[in-house]
mmCIF file of N, CA and C in Angstrom:
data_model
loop_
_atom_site.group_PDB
_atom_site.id
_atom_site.type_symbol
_atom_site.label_atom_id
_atom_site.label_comp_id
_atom_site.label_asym_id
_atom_site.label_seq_id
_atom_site.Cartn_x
_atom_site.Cartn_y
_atom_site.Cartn_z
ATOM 1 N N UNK A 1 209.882 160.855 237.789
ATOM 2 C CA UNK A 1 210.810 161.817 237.255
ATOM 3 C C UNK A 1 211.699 162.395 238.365
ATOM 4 N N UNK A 2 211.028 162.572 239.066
ATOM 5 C CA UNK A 2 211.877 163.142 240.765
ATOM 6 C C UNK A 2 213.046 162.007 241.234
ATOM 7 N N UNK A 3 212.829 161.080 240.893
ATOM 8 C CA UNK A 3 213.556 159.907 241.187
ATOM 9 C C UNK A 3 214.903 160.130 240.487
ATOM 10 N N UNK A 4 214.794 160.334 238.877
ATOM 11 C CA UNK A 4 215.738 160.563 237.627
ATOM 12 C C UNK A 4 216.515 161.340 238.237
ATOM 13 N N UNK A 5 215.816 162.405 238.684
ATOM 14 C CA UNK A 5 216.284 163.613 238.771
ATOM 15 C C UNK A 5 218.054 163.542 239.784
ATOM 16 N N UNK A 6 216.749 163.274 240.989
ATOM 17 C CA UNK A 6 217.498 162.609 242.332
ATOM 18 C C UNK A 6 218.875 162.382 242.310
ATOM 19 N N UNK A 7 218.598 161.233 241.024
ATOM 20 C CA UNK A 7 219.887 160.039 240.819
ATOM 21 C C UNK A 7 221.110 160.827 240.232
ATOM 22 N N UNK A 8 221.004 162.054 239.501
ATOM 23 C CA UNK A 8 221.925 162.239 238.808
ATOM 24 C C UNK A 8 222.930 163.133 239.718
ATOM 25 N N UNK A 9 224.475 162.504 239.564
ATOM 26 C CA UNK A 9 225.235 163.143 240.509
ATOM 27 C C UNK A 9 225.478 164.447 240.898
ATOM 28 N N UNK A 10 225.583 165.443 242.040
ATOM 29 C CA UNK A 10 226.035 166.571 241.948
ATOM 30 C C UNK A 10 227.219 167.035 241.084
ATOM 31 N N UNK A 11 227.868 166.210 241.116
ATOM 32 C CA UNK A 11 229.190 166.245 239.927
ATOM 33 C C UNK A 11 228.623 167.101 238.589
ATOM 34 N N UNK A 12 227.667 166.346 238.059
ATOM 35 C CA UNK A 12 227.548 166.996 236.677
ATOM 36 C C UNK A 12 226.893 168.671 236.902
ATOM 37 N N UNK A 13 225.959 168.698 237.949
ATOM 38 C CA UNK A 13 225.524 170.306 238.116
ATOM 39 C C UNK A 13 227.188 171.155 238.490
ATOM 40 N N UNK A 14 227.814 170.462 239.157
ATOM 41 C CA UNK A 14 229.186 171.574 239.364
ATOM 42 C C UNK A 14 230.247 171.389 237.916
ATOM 43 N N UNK A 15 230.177 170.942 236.887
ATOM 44 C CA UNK A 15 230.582 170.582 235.859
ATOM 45 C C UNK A 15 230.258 171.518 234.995
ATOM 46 N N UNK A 16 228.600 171.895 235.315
ATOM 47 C CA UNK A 16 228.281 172.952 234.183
ATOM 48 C C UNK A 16 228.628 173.789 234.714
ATOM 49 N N UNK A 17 228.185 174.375 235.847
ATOM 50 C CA UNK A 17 228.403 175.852 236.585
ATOM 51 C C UNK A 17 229.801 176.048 235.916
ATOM 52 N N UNK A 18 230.701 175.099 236.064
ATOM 53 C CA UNK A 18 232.511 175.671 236.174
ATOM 54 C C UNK A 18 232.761 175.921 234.428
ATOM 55 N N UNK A 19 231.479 175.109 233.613
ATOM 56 C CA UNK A 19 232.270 175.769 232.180
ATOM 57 C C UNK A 19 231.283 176.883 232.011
ATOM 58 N N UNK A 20 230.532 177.191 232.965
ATOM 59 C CA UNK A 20 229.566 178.222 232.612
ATOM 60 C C UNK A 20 228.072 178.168 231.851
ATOM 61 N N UNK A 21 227.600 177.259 231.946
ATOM 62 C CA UNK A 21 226.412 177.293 231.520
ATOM 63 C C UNK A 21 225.692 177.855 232.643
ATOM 64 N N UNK A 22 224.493 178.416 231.863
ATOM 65 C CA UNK A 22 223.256 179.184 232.468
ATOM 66 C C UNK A 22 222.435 177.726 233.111
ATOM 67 N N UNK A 23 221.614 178.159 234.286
ATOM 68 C CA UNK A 23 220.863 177.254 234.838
ATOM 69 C C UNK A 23 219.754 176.466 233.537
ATOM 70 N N UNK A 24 219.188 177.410 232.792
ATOM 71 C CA UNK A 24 218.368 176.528 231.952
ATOM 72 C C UNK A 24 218.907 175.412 231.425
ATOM 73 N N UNK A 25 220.109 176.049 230.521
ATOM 74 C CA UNK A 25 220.795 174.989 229.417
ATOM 75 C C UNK A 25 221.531 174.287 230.079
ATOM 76 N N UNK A 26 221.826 174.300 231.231
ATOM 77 C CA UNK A 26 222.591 173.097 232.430
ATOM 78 C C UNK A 26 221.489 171.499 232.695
ATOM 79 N N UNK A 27 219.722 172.578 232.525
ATOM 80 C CA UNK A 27 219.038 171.334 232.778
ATOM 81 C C UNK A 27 218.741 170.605 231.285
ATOM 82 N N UNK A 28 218.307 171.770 230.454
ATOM 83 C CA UNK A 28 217.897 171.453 228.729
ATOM 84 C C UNK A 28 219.001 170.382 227.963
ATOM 85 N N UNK A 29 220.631 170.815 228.405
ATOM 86 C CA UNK A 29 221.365 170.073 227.425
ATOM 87 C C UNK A 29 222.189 168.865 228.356
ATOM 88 N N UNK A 30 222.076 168.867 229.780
ATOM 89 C CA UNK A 30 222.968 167.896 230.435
ATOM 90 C C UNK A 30 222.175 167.207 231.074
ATOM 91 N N UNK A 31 221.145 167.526 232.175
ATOM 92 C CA UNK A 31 220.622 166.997 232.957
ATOM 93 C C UNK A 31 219.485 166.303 232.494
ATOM 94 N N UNK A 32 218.203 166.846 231.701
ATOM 95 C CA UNK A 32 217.086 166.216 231.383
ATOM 96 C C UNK A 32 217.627 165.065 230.547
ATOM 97 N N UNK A 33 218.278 165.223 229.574
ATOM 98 C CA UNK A 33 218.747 163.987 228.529
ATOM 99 C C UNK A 33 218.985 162.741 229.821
ATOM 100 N N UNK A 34 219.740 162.920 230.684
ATOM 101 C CA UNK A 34 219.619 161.815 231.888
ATOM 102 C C UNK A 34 218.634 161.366 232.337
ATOM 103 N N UNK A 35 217.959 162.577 232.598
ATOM 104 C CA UNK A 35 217.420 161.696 233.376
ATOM 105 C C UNK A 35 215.997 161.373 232.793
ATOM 106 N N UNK A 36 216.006 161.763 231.635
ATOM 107 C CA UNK A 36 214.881 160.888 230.743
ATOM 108 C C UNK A 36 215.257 159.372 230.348
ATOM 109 N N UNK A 37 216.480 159.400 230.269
ATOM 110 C CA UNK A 37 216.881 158.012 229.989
ATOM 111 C C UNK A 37 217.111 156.929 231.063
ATOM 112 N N UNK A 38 217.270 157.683 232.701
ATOM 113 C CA UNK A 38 217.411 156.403 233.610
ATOM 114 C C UNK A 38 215.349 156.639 234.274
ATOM 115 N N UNK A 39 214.437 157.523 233.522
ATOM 116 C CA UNK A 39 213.326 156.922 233.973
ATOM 117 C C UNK A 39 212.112 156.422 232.600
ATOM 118 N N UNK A 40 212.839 156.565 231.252
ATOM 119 C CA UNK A 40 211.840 155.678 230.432
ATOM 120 C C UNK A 40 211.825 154.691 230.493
ATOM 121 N N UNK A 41 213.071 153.386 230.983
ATOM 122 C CA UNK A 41 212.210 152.140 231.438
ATOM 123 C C UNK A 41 211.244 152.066 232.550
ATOM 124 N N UNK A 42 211.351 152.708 233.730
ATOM 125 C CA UNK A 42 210.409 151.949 234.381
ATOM 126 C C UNK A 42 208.945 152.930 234.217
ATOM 127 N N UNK A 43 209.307 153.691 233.169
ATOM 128 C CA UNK A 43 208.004 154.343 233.331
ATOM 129 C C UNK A 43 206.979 153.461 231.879
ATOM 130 N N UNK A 44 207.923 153.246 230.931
ATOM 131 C CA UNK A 44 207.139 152.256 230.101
ATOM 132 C C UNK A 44 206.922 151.283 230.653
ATOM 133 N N UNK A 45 207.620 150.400 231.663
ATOM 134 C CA UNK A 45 206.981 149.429 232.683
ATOM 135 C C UNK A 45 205.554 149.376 233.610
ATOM 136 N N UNK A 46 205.101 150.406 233.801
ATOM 137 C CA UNK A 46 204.186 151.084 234.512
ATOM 138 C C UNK A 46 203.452 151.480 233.134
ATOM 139 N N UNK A 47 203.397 152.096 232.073
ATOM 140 C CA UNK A 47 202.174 152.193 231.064
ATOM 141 C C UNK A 47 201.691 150.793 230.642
ATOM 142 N N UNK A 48 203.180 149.361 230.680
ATOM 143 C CA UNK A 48 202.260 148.395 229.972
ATOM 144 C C UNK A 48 201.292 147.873 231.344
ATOM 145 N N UNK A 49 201.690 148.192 232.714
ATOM 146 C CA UNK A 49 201.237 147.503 233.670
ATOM 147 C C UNK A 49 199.608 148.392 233.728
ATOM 148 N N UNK A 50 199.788 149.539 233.707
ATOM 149 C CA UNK A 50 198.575 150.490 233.172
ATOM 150 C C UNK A 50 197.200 149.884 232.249
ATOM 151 N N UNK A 51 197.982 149.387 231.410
ATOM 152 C CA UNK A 51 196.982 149.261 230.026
ATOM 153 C C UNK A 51 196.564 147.212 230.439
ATOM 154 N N UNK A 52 197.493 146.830 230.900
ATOM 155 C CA UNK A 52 197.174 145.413 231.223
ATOM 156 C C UNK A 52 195.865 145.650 232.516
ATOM 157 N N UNK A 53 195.719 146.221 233.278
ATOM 158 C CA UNK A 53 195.217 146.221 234.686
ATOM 159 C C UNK A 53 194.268 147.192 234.627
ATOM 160 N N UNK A 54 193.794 148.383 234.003
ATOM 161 C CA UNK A 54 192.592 148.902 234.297
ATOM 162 C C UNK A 54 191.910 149.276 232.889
ATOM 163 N N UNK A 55 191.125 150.444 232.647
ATOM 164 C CA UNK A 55 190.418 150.629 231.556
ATOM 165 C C UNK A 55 190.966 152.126 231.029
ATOM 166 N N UNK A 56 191.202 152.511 230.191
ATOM 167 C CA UNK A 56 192.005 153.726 229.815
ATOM 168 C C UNK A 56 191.034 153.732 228.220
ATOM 169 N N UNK A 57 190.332 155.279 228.275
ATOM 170 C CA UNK A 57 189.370 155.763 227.412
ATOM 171 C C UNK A 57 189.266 154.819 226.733
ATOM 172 N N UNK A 58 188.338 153.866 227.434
ATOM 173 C CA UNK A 58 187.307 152.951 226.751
ATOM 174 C C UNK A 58 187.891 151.284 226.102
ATOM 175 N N UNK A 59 188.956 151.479 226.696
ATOM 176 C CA UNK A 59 189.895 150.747 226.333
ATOM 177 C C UNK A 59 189.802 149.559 227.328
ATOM 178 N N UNK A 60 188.755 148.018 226.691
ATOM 179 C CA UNK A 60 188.633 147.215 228.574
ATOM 180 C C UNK A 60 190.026 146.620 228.643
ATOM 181 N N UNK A 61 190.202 146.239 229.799
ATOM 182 C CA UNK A 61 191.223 146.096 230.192
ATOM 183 C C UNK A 61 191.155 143.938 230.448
ATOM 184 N N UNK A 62 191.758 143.102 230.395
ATOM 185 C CA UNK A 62 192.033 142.084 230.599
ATOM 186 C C UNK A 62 190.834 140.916 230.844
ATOM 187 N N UNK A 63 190.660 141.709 232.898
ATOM 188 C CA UNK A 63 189.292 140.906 233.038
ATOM 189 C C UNK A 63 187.780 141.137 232.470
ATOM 190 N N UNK A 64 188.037 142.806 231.823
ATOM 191 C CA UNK A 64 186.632 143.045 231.477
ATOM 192 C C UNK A 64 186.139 142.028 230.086
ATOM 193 N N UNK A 65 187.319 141.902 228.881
ATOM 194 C CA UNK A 65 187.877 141.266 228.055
ATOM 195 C C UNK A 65 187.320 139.870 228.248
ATOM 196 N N UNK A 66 187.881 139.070 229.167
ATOM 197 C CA UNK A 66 187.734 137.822 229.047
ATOM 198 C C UNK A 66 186.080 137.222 229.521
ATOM 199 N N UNK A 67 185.951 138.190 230.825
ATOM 200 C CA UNK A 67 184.510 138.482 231.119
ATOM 201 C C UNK A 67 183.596 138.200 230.255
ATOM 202 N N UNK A 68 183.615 139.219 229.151
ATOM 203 C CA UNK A 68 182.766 139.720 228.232
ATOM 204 C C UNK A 68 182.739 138.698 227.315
ATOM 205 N N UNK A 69 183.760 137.818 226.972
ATOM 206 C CA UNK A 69 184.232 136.683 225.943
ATOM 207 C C UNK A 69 183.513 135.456 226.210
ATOM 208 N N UNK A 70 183.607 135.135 227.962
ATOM 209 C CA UNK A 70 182.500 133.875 228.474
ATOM 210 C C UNK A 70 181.467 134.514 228.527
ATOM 211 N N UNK A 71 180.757 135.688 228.582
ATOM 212 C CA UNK A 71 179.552 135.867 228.217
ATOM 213 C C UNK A 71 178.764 135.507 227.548
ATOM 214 N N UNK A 72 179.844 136.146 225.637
ATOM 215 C CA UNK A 72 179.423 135.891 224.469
ATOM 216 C C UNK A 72 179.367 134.125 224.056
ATOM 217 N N UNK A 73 180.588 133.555 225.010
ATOM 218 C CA UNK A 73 180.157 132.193 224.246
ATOM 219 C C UNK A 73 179.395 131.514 224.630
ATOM 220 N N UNK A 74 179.151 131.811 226.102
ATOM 221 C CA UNK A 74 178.082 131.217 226.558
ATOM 222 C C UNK A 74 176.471 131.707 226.015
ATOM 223 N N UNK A 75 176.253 132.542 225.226
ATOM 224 C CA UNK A 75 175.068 132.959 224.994
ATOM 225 C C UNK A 75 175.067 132.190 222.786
ATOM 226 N N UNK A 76 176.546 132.378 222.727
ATOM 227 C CA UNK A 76 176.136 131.829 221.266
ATOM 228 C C UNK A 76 177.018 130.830 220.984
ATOM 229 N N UNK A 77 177.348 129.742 221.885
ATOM 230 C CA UNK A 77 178.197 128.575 221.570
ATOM 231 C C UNK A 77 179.318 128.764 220.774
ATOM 232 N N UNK A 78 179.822 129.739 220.476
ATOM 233 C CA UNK A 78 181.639 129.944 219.238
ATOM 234 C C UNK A 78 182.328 130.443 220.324
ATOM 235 N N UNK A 79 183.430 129.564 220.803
ATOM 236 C CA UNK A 79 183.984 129.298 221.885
ATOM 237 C C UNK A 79 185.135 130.019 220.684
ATOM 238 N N UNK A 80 185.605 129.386 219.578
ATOM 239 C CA UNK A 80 187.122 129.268 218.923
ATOM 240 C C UNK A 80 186.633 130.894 217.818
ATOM 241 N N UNK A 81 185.827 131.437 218.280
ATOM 242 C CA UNK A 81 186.172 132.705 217.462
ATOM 243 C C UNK A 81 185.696 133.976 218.276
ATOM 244 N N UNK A 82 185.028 133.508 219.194
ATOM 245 C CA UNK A 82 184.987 134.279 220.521
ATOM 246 C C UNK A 82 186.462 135.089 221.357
ATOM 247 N N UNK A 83 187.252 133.771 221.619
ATOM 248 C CA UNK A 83 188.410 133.578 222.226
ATOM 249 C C UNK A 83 189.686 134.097 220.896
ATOM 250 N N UNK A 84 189.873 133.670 220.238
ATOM 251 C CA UNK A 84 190.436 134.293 219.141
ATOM 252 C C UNK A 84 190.545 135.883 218.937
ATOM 253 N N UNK A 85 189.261 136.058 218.760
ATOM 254 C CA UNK A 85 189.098 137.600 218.417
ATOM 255 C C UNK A 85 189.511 138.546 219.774
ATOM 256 N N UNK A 86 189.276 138.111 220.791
ATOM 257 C CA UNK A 86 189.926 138.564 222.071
ATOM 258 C C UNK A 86 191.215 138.264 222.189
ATOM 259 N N UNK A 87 192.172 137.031 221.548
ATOM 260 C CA UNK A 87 193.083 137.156 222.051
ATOM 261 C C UNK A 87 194.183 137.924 220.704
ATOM 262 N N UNK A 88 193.513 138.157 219.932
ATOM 263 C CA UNK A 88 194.083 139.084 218.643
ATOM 264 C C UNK A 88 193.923 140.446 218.604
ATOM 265 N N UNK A 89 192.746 140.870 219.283
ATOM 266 C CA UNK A 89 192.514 142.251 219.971
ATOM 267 C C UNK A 89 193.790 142.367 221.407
ATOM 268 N N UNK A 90 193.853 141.881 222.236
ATOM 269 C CA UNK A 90 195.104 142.080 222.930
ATOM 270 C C UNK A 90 196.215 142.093 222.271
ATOM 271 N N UNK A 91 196.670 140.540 221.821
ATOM 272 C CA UNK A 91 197.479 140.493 221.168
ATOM 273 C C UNK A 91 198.422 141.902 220.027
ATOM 274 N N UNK A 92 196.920 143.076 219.769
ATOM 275 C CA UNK A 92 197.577 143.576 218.514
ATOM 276 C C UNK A 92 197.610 145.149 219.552
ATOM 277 N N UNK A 93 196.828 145.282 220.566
ATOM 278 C CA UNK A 93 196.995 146.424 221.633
ATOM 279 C C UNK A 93 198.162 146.263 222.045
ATOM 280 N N UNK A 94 198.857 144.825 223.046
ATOM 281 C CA UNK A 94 200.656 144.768 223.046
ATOM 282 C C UNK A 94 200.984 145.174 222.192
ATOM 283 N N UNK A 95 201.024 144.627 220.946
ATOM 284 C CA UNK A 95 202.292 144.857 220.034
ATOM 285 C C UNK A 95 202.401 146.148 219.566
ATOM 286 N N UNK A 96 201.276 146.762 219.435
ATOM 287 C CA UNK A 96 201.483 148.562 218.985
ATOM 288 C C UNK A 96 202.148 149.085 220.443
ATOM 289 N N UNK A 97 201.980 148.807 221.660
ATOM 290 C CA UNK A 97 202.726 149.442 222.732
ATOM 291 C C UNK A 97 204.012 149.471 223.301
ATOM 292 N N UNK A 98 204.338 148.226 222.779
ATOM 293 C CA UNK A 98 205.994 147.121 223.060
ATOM 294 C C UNK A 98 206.660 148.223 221.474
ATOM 295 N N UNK A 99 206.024 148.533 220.582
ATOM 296 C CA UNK A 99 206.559 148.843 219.313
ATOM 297 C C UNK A 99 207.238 150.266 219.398
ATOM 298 N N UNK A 100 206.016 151.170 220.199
ATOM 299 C CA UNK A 100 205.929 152.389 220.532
ATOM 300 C C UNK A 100 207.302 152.738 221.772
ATOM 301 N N UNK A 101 207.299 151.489 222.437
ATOM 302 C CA UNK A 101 208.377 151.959 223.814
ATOM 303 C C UNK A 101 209.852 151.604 222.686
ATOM 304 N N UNK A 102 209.873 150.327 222.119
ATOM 305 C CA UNK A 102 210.808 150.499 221.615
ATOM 306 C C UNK A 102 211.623 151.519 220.794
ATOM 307 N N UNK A 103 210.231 151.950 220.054
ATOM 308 C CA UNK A 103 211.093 153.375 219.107
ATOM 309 C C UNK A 103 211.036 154.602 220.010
ATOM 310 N N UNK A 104 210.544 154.707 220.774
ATOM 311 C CA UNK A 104 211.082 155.746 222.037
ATOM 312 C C UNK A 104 213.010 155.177 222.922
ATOM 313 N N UNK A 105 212.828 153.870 222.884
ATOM 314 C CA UNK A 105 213.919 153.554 223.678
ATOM 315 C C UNK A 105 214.945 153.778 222.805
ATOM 316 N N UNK A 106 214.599 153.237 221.150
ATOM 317 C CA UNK A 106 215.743 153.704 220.054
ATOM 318 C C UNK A 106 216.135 155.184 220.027
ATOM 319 N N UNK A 107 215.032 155.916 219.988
ATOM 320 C CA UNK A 107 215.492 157.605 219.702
ATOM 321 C C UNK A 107 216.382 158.384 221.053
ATOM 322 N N UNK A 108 215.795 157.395 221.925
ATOM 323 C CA UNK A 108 216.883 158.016 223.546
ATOM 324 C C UNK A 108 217.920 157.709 222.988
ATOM 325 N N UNK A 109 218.375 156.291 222.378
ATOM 326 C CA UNK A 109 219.609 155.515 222.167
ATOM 327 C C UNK A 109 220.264 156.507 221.421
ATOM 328 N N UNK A 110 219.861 156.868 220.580
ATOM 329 C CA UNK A 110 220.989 157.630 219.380
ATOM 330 C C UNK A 110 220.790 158.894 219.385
ATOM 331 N N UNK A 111 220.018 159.310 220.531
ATOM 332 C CA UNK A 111 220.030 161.000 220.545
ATOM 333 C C UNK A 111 220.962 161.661 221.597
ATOM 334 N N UNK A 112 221.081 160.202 222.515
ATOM 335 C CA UNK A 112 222.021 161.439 224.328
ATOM 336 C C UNK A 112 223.259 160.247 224.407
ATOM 337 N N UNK A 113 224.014 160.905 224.600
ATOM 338 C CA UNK A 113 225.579 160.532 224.933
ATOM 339 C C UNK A 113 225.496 160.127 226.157
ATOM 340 N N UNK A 114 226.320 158.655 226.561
ATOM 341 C CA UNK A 114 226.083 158.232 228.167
ATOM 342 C C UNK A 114 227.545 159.110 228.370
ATOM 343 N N UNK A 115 226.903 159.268 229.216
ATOM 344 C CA UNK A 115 227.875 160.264 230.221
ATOM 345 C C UNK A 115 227.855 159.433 231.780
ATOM 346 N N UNK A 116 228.043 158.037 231.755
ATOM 347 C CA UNK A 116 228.649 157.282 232.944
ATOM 348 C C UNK A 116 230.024 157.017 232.919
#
């Protein structure tokens, strides 16, 4: 977020001052809308890299997953429903998260005016 922040030109803070906005509503109505929008990609980049790479409340993560999958088939020979059910359990954890960034990326889209 410090990064967002960073990026956004001094221009627009002397923009508000000169039509007079108060410091809050300088950050509430000009500045945050920015810079939420130049850091929700890489920060949804970093939740899917999150959820791919470690364990988040109970949630295994990849290798624990596949781990656990040659375990099971090796202890009960169903290789094709073992592997399946793991890769449909990922499979359906992406797609609710890819779904979720998207309708976050839509509501940035049609809620803040680019102001580049």
């Amino acid at each position: 977020m410090r990064a967002g922040l960073n990026s956004i030109p001094k221009g627009q803070f002397e923009a508000c001052r000169s039509v007079g906005l108060s410091r809050f509503y300088t950050y509430y109505d000009v500045i945050l809308p920015q810079v939420v929008r130049r850091t929700v990609p890489p920060l949804t980049n970093e939740i899917v890299s999150l959820i791919k790479n470690s364990s988040i409340v109970s949630v295994m993560a990849i290798f624990d997953l596949t781990t656990e999958g040659r375990n099971i088939v090796s202890e009960t020979a169903m290789p094709f429903e073992i592997w399946f059910t793991v890769a449909a359990y990922l499979f359906s954890t992406y797609t609710y998260v890819v779904r979720f960034i998207r309708l976050v990326r839509a509501s940035l889209k049609s809620s803040t005016i680019d102001l580049t």
